[in-house]
PDB file of C-alpha atoms in Angstrom:
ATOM      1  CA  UNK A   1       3.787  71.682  29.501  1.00  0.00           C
ATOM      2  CA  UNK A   2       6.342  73.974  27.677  1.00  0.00           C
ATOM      3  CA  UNK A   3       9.242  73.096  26.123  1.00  0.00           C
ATOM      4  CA  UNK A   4      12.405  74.088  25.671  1.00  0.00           C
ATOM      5  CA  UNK A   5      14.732  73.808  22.373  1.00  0.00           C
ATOM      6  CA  UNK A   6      16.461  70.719  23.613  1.00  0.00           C
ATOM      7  CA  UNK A   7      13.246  68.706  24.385  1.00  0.00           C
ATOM      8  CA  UNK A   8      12.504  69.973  20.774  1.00  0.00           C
ATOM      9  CA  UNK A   9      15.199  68.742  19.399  1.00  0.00           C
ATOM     10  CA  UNK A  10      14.700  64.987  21.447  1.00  0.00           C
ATOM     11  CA  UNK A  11      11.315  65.517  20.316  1.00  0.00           C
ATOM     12  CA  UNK A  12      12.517  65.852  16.655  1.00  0.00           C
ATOM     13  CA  UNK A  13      14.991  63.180  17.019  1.00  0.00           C
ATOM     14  CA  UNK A  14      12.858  60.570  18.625  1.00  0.00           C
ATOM     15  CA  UNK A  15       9.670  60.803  15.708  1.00  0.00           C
ATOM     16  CA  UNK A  16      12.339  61.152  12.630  1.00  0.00           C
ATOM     17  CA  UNK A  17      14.842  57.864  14.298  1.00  0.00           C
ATOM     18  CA  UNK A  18      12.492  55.968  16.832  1.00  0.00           C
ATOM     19  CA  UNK A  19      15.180  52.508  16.665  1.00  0.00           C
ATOM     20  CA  UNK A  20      17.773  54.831  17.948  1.00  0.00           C
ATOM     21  CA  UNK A  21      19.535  54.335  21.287  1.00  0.00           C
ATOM     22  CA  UNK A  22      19.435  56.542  24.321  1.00  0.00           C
ATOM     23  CA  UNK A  23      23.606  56.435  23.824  1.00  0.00           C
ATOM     24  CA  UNK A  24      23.245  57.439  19.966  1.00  0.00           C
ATOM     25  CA  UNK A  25      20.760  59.862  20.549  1.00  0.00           C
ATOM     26  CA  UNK A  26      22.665  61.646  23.189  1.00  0.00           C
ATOM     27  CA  UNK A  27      25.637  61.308  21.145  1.00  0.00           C
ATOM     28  CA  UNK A  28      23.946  62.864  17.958  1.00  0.00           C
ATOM     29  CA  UNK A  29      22.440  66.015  20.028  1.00  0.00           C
ATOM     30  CA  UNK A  30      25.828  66.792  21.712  1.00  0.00           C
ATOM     31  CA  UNK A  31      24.886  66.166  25.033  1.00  0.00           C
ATOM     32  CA  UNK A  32      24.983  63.655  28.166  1.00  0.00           C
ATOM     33  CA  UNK A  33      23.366  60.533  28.228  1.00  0.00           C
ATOM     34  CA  UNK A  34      22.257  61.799  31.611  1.00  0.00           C
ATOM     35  CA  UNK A  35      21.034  64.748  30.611  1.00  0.00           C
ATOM     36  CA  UNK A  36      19.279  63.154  27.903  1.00  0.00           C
ATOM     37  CA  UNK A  37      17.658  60.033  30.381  1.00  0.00           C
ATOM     38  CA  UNK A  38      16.751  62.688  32.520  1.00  0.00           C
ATOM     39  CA  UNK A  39      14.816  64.943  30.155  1.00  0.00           C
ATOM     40  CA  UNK A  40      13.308  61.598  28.161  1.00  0.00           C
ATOM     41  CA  UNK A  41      11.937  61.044  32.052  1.00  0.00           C
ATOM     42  CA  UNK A  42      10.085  64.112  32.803  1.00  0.00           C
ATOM     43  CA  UNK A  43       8.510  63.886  29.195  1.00  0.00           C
ATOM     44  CA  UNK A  44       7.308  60.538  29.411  1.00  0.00           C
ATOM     45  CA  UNK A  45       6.113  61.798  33.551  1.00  0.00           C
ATOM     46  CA  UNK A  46       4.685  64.748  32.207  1.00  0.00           C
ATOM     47  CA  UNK A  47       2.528  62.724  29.586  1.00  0.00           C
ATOM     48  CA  UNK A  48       4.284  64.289  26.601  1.00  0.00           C
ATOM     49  CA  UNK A  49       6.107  61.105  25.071  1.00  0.00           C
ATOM     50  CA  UNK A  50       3.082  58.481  25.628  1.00  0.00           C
ATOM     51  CA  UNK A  51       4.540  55.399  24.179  1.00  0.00           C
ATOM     52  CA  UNK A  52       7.144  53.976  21.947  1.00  0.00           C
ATOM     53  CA  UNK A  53       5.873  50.863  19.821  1.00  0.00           C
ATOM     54  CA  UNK A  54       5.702  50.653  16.670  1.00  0.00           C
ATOM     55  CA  UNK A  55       2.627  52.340  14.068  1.00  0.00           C
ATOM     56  CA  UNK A  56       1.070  49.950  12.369  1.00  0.00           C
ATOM     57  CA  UNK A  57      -1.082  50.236   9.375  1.00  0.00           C
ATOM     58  CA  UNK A  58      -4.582  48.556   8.964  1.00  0.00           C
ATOM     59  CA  UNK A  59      -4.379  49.061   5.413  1.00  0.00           C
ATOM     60  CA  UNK A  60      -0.773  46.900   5.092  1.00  0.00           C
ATOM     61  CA  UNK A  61      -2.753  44.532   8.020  1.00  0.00           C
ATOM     62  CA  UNK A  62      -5.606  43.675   5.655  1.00  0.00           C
ATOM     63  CA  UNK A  63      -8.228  46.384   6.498  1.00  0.00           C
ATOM     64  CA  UNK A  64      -7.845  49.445   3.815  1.00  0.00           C
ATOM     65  CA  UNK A  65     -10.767  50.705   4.155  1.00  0.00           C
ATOM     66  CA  UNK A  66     -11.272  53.421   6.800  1.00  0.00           C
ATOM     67  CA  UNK A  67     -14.094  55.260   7.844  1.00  0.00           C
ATOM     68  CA  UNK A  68     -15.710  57.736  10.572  1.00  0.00           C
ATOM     69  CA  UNK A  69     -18.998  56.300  12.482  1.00  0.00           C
ATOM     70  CA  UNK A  70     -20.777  58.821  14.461  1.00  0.00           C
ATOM     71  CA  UNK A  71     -22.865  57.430  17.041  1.00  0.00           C
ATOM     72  CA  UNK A  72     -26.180  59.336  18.014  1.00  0.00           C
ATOM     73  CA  UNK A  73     -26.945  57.827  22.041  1.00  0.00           C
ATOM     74  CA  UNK A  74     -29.532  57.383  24.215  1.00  0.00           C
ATOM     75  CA  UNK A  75     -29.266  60.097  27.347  1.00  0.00           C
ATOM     76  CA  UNK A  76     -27.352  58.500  29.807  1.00  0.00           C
ATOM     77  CA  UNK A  77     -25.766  56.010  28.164  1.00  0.00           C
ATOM     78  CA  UNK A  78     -22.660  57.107  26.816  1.00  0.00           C
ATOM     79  CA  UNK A  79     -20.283  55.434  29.079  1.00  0.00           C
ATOM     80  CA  UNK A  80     -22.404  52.138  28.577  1.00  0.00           C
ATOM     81  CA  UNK A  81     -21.771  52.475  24.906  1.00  0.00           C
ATOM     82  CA  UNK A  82     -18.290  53.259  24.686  1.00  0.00           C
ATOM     83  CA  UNK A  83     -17.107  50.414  26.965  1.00  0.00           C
ATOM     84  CA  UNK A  84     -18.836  48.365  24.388  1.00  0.00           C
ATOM     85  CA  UNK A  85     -16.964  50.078  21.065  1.00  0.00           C
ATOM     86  CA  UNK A  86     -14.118  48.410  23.055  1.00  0.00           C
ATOM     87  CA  UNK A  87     -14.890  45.126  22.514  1.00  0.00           C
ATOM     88  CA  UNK A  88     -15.176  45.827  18.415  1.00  0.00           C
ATOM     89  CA  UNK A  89     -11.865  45.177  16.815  1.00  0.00           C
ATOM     90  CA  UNK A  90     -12.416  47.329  13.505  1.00  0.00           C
ATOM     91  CA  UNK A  91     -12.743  50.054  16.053  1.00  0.00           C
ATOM     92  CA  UNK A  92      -9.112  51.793  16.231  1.00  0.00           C
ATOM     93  CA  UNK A  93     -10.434  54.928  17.993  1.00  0.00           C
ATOM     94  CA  UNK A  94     -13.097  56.395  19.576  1.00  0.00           C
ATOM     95  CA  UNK A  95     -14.260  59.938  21.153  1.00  0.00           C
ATOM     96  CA  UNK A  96     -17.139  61.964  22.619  1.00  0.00           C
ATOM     97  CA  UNK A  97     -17.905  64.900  20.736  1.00  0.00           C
ATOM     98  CA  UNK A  98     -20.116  67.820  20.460  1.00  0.00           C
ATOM     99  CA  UNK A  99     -22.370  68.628  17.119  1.00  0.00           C
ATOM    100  CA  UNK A 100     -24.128  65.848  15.558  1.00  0.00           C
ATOM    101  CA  UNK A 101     -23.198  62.925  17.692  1.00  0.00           C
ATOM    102  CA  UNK A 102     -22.431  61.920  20.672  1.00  0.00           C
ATOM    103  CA  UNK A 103     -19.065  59.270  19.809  1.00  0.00           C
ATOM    104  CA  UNK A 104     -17.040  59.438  16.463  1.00  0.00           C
ATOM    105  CA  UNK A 105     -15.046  56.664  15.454  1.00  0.00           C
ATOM    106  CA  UNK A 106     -12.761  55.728  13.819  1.00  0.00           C
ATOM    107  CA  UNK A 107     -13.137  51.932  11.752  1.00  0.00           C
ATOM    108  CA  UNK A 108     -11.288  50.022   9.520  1.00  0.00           C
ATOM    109  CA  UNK A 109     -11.788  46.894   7.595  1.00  0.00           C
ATOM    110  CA  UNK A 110     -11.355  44.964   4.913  1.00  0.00           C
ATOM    111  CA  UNK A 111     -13.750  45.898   1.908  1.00  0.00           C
ATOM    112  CA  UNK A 112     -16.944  48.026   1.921  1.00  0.00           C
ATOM    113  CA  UNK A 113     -19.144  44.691   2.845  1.00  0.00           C
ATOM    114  CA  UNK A 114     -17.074  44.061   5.999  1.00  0.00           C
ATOM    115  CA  UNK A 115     -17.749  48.015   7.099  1.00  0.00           C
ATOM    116  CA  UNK A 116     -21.301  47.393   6.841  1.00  0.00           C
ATOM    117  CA  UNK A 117     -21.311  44.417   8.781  1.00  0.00           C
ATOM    118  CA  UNK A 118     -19.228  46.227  11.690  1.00  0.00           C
ATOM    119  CA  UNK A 119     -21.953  49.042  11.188  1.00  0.00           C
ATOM    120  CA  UNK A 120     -24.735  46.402  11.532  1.00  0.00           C
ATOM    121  CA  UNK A 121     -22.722  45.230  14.858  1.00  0.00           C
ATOM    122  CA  UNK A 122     -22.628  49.126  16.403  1.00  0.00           C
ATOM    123  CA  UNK A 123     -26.459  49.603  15.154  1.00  0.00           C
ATOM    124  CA  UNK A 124     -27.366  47.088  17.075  1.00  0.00           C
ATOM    125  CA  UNK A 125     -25.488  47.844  20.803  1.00  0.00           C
ATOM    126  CA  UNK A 126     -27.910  48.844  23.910  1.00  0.00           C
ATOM    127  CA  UNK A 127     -27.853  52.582  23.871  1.00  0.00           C
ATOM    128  CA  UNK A 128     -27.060  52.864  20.386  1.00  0.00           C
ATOM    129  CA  UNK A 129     -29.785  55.333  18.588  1.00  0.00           C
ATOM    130  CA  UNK A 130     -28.487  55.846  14.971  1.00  0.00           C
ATOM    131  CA  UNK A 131     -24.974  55.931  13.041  1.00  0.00           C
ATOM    132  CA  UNK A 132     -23.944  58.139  10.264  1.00  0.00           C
ATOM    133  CA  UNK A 133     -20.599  57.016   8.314  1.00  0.00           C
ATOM    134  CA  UNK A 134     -18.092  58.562   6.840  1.00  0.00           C
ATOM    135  CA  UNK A 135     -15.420  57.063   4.407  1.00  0.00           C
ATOM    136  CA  UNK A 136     -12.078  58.420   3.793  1.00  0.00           C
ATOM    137  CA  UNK A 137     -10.866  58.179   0.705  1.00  0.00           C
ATOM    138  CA  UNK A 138      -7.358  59.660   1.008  1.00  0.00           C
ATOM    139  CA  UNK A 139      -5.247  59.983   3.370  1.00  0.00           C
ATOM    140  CA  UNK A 140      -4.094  63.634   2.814  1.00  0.00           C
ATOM    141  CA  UNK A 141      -2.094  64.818   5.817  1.00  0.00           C
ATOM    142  CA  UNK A 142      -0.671  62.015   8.176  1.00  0.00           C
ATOM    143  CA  UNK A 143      -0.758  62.088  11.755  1.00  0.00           C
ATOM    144  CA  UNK A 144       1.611  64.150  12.909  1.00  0.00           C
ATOM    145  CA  UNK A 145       2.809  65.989  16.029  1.00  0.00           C
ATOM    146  CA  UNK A 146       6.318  67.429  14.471  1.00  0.00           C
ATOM    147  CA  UNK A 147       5.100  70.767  13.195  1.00  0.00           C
ATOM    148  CA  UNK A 148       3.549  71.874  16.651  1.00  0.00           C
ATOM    149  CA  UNK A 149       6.779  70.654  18.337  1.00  0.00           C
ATOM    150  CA  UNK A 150       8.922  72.406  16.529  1.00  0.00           C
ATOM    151  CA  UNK A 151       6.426  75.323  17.065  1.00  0.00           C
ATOM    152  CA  UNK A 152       6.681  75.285  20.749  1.00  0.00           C
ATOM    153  CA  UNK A 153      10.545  75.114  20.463  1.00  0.00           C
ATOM    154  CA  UNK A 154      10.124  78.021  18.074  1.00  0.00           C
ATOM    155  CA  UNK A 155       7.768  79.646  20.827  1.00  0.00           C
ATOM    156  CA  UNK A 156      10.181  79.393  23.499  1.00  0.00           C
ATOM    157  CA  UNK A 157      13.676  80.458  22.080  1.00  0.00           C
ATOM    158  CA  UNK A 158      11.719  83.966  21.176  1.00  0.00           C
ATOM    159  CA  UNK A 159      10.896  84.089  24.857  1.00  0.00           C
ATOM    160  CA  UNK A 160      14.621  84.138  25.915  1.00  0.00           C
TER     161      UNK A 160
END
């Protein structure tokens, strides 16, 4: 979906003050509340703005420790497996991939012996060949979606 400056600017507004109203928000951009309902609308119908809750951090929660699993699996099992990384906790994320595994995750917990229990647990799921972790020790760029907004906005007002 493209967008325009104005859902760049929501965009911008709603990552940098996400406790802001609708009113205040419409107020601070200079235009309708309306308008602004309207456009806040389509993105969230167009799957752009997916949620509004709060981040939390695992680290602040108890679990500092984060690290990547891939998961090698048996042909034909993948679906098998990952409805069962759902029922693991530690597990905050999970995807298929291409290269050197079939699922890469993404686990936290509390201390290095707690990892390699949740390891032990994934090792030993139906379907589950081999694992190979990775641990993070920094974060160094946050997650972020405000530089390829922005980028899009930029993208568009050359257009014009």
């Amino acid at each position: 979906m493209a967008v325009d400056e104005l859902d760049t600017r929501i965009l911008r507004l709603i990552l940098e003050q996400p406790r802001t109203s609708v009113r205040e928000y419409a107020r601070i951009l200079g235009v309708a509340r309306g308008t602004l309902q309207a456009r806040l609308d389509r993105l969230e119908r167009e799957g752009v703005i997916t949620g509004t809750g709060p981040k939390l951090s695992p680290a602040a929660l108890g679990h500092p420790v984060l690290a990547f699993v891939h998961i090698e699996v048996t042909q034909g099992h993948l679906d098998e497996v990952g409805d069962a990384l759902a029922a693991v906790p530690e597990i905050v994320e999970a995807f298929s991939m291409t290269g050197g595994g079939d699922l890469l995750t993404r686990v936290v917990a509390r201390d290095n012996g707690h990892l390699e229990d949740v390891i032990q647990r994934l090792i030993q799921l139906p379907g589950v060949v081999r694992t190979r972790t990775e641990m993070a020790l920094r974060e160094r760029v946050p997650h972020r979606l405000l530089p390829l907004v922005e980028s899009m906005g930029r993208a568009a007002a050359a257009e014009k």
